[in-house]
Short mmCIF file of C-alpha atoms and ligand atoms in Angstrom, two decimals:
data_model
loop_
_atom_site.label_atom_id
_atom_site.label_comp_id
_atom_site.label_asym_id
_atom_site.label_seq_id
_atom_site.Cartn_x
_atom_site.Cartn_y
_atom_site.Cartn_z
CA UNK V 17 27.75 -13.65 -9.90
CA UNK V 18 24.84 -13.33 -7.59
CA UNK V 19 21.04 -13.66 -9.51
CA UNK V 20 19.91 -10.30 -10.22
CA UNK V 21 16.22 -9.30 -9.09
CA UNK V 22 13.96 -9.31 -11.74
CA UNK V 23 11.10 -6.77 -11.20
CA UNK V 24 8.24 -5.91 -13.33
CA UNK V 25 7.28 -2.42 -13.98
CA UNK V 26 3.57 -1.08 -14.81
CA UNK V 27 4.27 2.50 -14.39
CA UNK V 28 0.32 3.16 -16.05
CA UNK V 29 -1.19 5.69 -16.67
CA UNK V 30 -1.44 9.91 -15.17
CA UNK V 31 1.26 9.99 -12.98
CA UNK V 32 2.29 7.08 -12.89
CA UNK V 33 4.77 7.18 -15.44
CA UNK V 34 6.89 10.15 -13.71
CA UNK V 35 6.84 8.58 -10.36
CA UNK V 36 8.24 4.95 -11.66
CA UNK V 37 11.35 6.91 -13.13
CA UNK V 38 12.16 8.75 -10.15
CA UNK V 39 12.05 5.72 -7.95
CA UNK V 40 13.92 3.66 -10.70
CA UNK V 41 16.73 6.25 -10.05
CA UNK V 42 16.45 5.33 -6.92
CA UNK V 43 16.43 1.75 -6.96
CA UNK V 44 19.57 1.71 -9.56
CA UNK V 45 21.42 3.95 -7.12
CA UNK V 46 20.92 1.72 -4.20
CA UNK V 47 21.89 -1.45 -6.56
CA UNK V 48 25.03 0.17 -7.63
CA UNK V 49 26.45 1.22 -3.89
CA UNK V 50 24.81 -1.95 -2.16
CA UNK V 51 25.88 -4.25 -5.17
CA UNK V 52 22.65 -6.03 -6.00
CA UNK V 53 21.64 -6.97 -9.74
CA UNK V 54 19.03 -4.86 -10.82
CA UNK V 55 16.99 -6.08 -13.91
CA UNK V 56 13.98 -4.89 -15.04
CA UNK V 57 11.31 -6.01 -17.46
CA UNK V 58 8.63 -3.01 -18.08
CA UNK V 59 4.85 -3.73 -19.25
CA UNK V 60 2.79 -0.99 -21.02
CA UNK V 61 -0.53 -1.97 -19.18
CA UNK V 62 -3.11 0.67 -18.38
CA UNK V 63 -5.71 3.11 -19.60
CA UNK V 64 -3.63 4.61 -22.92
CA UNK V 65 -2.82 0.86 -23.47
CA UNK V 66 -6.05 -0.49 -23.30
CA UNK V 67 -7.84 2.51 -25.59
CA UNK V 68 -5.01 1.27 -28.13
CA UNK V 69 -5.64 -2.01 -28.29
CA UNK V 70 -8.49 -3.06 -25.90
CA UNK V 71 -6.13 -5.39 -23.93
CA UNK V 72 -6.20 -5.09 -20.43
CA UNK V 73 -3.69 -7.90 -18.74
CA UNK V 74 -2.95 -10.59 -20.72
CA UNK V 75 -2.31 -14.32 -19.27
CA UNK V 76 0.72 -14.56 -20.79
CA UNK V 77 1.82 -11.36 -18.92
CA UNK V 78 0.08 -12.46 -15.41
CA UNK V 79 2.01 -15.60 -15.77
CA UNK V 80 5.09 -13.59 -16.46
CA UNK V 81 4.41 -11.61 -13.46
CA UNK V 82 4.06 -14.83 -10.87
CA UNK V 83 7.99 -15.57 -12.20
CA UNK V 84 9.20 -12.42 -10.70
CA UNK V 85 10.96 -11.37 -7.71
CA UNK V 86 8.56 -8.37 -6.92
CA UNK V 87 6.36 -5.76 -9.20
CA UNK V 88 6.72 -2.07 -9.37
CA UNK V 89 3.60 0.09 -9.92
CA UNK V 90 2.86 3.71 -10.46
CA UNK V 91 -1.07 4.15 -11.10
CA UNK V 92 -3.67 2.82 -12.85
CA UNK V 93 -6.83 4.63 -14.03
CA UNK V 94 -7.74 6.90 -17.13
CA UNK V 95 -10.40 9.62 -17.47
CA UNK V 96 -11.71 8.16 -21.01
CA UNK V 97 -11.93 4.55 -19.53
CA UNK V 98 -15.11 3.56 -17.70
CA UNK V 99 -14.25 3.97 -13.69
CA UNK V 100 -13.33 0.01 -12.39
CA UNK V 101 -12.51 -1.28 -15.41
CA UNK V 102 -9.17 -1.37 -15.48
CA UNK V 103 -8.97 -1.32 -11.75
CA UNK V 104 -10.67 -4.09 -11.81
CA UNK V 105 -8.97 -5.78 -14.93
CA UNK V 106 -5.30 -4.80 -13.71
CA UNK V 107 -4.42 -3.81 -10.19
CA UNK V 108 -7.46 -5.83 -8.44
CA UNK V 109 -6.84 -9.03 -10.50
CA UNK V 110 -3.11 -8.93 -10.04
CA UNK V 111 -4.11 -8.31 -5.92
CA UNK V 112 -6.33 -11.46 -6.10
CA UNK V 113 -4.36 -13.60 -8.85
CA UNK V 114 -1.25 -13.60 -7.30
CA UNK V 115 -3.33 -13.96 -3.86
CA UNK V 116 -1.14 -10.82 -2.46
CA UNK V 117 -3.46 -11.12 1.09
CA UNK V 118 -1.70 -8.22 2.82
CA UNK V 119 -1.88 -4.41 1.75
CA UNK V 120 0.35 -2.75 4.11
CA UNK V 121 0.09 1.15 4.41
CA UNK V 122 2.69 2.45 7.24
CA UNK V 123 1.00 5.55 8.60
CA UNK V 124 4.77 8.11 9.80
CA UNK V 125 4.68 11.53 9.73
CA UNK V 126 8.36 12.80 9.22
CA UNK V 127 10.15 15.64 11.30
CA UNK V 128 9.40 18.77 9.04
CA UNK V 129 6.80 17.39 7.68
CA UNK V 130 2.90 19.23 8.25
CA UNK V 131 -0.15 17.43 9.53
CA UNK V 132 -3.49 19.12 8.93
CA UNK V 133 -3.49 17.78 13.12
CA UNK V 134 -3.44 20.53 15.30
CA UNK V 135 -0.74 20.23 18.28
CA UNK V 136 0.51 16.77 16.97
CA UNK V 137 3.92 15.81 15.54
CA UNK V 138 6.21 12.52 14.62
CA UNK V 139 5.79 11.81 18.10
CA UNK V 140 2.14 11.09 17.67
CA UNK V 141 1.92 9.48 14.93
CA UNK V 142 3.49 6.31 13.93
CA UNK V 143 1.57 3.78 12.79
CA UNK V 144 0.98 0.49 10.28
CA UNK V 145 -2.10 -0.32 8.49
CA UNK V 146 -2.60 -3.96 8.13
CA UNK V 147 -5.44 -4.17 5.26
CA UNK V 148 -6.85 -7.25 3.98
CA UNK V 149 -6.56 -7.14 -0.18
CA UNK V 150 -8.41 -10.69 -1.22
CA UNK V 151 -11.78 -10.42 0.18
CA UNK V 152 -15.22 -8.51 1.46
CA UNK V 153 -16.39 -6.13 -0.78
CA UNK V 154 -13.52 -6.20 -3.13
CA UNK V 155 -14.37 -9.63 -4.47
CA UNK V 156 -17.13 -8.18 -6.86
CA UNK V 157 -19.94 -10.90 -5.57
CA UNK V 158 -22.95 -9.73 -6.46
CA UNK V 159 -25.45 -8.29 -9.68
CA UNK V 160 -28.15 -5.72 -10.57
CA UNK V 161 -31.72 -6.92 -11.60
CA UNK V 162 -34.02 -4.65 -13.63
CA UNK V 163 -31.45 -2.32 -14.37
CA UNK V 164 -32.20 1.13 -14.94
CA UNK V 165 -35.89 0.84 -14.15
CA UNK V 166 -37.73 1.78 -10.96
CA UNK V 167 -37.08 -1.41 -9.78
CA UNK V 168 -33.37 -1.72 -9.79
CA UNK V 169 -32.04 -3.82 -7.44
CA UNK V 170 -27.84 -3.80 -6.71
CA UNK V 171 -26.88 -6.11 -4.64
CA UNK V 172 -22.99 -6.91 -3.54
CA UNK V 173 -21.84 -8.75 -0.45
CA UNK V 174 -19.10 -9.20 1.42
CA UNK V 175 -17.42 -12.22 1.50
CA UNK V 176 -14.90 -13.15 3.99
CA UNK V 177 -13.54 -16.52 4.55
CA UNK V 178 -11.90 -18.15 8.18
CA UNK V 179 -9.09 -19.17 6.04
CA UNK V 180 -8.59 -15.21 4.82
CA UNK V 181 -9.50 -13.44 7.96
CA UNK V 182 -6.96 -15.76 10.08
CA UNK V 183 -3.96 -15.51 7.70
CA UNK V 184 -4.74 -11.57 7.78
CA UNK V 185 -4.79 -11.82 11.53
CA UNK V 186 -1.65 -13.61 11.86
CA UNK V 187 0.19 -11.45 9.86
CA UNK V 188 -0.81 -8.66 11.22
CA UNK V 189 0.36 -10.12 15.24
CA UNK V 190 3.63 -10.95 13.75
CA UNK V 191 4.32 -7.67 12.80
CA UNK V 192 2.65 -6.09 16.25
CA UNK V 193 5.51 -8.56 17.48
CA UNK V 194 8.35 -7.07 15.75
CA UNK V 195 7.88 -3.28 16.93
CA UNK V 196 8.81 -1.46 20.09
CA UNK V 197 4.75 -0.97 21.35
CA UNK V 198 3.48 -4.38 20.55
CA UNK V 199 -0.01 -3.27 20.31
CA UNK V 200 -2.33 -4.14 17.95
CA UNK V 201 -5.87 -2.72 17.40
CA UNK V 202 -8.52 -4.95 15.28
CA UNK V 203 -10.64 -2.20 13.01
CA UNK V 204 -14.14 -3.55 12.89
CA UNK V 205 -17.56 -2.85 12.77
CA UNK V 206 -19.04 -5.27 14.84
CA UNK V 207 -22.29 -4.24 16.37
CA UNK V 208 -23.68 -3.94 12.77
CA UNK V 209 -21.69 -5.96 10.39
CA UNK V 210 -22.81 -9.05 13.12
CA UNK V 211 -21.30 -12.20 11.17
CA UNK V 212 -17.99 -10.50 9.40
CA UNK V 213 -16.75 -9.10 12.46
CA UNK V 214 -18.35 -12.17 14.76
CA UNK V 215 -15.59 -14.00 12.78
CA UNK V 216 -12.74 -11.09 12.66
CA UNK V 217 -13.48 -10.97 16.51
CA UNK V 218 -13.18 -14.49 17.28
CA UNK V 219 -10.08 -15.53 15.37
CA UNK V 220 -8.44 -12.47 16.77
CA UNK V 221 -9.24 -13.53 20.85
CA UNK V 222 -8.03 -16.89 19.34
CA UNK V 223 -4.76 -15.60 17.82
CA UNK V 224 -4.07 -13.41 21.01
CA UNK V 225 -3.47 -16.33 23.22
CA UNK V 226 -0.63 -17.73 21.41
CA UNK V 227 0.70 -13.75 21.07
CA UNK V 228 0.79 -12.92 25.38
CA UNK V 229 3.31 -10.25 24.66
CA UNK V 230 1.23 -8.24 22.16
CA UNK V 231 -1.19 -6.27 23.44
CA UNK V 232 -4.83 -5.94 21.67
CA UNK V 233 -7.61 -3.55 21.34
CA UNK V 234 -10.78 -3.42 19.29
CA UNK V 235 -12.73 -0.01 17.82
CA UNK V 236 -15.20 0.24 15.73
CA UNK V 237 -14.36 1.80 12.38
CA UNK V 238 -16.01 4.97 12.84
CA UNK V 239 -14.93 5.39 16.17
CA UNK V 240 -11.36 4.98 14.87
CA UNK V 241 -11.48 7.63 12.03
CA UNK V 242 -12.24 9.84 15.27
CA UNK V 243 -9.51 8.86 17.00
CA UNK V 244 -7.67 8.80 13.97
CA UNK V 245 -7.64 12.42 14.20
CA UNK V 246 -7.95 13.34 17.80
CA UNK V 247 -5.74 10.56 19.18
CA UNK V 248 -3.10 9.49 16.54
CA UNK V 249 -1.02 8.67 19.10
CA UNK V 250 -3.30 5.46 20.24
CA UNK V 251 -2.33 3.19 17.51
CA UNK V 252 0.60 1.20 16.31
CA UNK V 253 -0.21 -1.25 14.24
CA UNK V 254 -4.54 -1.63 12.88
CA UNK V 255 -5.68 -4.56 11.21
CA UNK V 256 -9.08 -4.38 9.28
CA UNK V 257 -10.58 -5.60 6.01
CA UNK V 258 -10.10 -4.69 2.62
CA UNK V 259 -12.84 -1.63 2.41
CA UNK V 260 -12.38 -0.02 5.76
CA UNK V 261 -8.95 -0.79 5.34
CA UNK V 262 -8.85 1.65 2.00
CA UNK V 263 -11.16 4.62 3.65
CA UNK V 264 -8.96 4.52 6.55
CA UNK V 265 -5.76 4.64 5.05
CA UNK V 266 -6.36 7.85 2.53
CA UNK V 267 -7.33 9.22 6.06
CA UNK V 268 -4.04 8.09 7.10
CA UNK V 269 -2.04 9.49 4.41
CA UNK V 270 -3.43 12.85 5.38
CA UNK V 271 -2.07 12.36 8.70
CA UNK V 272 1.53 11.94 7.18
CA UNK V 273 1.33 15.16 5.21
CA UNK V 274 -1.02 13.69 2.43
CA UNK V 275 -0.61 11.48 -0.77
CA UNK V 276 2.45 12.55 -1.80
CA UNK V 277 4.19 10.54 0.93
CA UNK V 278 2.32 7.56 1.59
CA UNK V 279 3.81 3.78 0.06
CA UNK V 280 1.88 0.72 0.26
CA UNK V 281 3.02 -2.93 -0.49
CA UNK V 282 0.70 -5.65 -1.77
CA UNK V 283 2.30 -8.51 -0.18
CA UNK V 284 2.18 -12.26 0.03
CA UNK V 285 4.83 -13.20 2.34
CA UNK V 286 7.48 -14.97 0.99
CA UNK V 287 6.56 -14.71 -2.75
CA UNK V 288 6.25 -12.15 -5.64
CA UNK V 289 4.63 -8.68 -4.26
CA UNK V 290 3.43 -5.46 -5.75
CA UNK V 291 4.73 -2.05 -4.70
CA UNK V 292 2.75 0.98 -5.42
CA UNK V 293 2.09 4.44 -3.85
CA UNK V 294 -1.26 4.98 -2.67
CA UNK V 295 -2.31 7.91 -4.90
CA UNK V 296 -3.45 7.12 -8.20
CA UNK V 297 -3.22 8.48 -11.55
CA UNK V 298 -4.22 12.03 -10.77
CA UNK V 299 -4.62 13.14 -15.01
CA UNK V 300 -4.56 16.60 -13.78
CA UNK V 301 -0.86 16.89 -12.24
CA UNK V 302 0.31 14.40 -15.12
CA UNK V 303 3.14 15.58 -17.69
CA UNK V 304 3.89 18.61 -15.71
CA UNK V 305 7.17 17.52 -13.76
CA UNK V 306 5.43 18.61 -10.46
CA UNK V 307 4.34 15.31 -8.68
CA UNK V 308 6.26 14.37 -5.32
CA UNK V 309 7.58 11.28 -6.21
CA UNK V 310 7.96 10.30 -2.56
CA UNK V 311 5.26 8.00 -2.18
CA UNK V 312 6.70 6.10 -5.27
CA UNK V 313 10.09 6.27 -3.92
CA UNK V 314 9.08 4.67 -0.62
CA UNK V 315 7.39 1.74 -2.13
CA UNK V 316 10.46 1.15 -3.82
CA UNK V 317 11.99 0.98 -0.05
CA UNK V 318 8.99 -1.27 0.57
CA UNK V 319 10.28 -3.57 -1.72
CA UNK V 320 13.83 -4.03 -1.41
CA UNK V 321 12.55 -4.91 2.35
CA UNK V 322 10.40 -7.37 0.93
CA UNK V 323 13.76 -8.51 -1.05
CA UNK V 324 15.57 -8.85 2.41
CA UNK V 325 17.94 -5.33 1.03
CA UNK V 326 17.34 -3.91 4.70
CA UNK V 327 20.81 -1.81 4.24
CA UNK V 328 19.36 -0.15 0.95
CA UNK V 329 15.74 0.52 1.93
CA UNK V 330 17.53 2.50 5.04
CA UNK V 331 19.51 4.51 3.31
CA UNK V 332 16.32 5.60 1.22
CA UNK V 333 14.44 6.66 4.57
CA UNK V 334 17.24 8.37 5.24
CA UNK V 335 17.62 9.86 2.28
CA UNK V 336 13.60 10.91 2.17
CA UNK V 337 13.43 12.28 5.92
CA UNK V 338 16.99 14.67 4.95
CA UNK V 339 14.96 15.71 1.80
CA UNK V 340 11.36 16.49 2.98
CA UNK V 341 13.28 19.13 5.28
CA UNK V 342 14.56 20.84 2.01
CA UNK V 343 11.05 20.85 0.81
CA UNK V 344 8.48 23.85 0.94
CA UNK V 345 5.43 21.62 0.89
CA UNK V 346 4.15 17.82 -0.18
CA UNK V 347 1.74 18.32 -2.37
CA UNK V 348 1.78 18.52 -6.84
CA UNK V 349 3.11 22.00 -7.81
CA UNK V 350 3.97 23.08 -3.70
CA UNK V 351 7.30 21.46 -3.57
CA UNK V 352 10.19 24.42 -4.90
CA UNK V 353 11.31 21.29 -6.57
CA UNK V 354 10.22 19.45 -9.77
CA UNK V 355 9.81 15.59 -9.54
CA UNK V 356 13.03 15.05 -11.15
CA UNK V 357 15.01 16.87 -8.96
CA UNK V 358 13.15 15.22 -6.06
CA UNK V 359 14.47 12.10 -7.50
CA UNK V 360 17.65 12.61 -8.26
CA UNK V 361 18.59 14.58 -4.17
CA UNK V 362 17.47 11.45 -2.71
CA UNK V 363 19.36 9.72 -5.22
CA UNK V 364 22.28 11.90 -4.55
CA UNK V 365 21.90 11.51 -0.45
CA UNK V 366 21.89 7.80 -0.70
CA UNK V 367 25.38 7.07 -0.17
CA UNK V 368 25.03 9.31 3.10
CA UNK V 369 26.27 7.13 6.10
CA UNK V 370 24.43 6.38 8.95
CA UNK V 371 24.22 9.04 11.55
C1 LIG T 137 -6.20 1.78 -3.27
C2 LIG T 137 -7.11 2.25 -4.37
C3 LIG T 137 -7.74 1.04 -5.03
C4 LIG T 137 -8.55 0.30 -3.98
C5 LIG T 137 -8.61 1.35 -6.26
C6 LIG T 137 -7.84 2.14 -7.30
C7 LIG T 137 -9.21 0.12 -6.86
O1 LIG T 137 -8.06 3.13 -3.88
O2 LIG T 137 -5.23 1.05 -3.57
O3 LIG T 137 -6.45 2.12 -2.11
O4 LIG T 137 -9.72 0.64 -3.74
O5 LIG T 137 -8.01 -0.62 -3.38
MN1 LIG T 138 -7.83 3.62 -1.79
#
């Protein structure tokens, strides 16, 4: 009998909860027709957890996590828990302890599917955000002096290393390499932020010269959010660091019809990985039965790539782009659907053949 994938699930806290069970249906589905072992070993971490019993994430668990094949993850956050805490505590330390260096946000908007963009459709946009998820900002360097007095001072840098930036880099080429366009577009900001993107830029003219068949491109980061917007269409595959890389990408799930939709993977090639959507715990839409559980559902495709299931993570895309036809809208409460019936059509369409 072949080893049966062993993935964690944190489904956390809001909405999390109700996603993670749609896209376990799902996942089960696609194990039973494509014949891979399925096991699952579920962890109660986030906000209700931690107001229980003031635990966080645990070693024992984190080392528990580094012995699995991948990790599934609806949302962390809580409205009675400090904001960053357990951001910090839970999804940031399991980004940075398990040194998961890539956060990969595809950018697609599906036929039938609305973009606030006016005159643009799946034609236009098509793209892959390549987002460092170990460094800059993110690392929490930095302190306050004098707080709360006049003479506060908050300081908290960015640190990027040669080592990070390059591994980012080459990453992000390989993948430029693998689709039809072969372009790839370094997201920067480097007539301002002088030494970060000094050393982005330079690794990247480096890195081009053993890529000749991918094609590169540089914009600033505010310049891109504009052509974000007026010129989708321009991009195929953007590389950038962790904090651009997160404002540009919520503008980039509005581009694919909004939150609902849009999957990202916390990768480290090659080893244990993290799957989540990209919108968080949303308290307001939880409990009700009327989140899309799409975004979910496609991290779950995410990661039975990452596995190496190609067949199964296709027949979920198909499965999604029949469904978000049958849908009235994308967003909590605008579907005609509840999440469970979301889940269980595209669990229903997966045995679908390939057209
Ligand atoms: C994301 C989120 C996280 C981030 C938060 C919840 C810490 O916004 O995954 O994009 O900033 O990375
Ligand atoms: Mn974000």
């Amino acid at each position: 009998m072949e080893r049966a994938y062993r993935v964690a699930l944190i489904p956390g806290d809001g909405v999390g909860p109700e996603v993670v069970r749609e896209g376990l249906k799902v996942l089960r589905r696609c194990s039973e027709i494509e014949g891979f072992p399925l096991e699952t070993v579920e962890y109660p971490f986030g906000g209700e957890h931690f107001l229980r019993t003031r635990e966080t994430l645990p070693e024992t668990a984190l080392q528990e996590l580094r012995e699995m094949d991948a990790i599934y993850l609806g949302a962390i956050g809580h409205p009675h828990v400090k904001p960053g805490l357990l951001e910090k505590e839970i999804l940031l330390r399991i980004r940075f302890e398990l040194d998961l260096y890539i956060n990969l946000r595809p950018v697609q908007l599906l036929p039938g599917v609305e973009t606030p963009l006016k005159d643009k459709g799946p034609e236009h946009i098509d793209f892959v955000v390549v987002r460092e998820n170990t460094e800059g900002l993110y690392i929490g360097a930095g302190g306050t002096i004098a707080k709360g007095t006049p003479f506060e001072v908050a300081v908290q840098e960015s640190i990027q290393t040669r080592r990070g930036v390059e591994r980012c880099l080459r990453y992000a080429f390989d993948l430029a390499r693998t689709r039809p366009r072969k372009k790839l577009t370094l997201c920067g900001k480097k007539n301002v932020l002088t030494y970060i993107f000094d050393l982005w830029d330079r690794v990247f003219s480096e890195l081009s010269r053993e890529y000749p068949d991918v094609q590169t491109d540089y914009g600033h980061v505010d310049a891109i959010c504009m052509w974000m917007v007026k010129n989708p269409e321009e991009f195929d595959v953007i590389v950038t660091d962790n904090m651009f890389g997160d404002i540009i990408t919520d503008l980039g799930a509005a581009l694919q019809g909004g939150l609902g939709l849009a999957a990202s993977g916390n990768i480290h090639p090659g080893k244990v990985s993290m799957f989540e959507p990209i919108h968080g715990s949303s308290p307001k839409h939880a409990g009700k039965g009327t989140i899309n559980p799409i975004a979910a559902i496609l991290a779950g495709a995410m990661m039975l790539e990452h596995l190496g299931e190609k067949r199964a993570a296709s027949r979920i895309h198909r499965a999604v782009r029949t469904v978000v036809k049958e849908l009235r809208g994308m967003g909590a409460g605008q579907m005609g659907m509840s999440t469970s019936e979301v889940g269980d059509r595209i669990a229903q369409l997966l045995s679908m053949d390939e057209d």
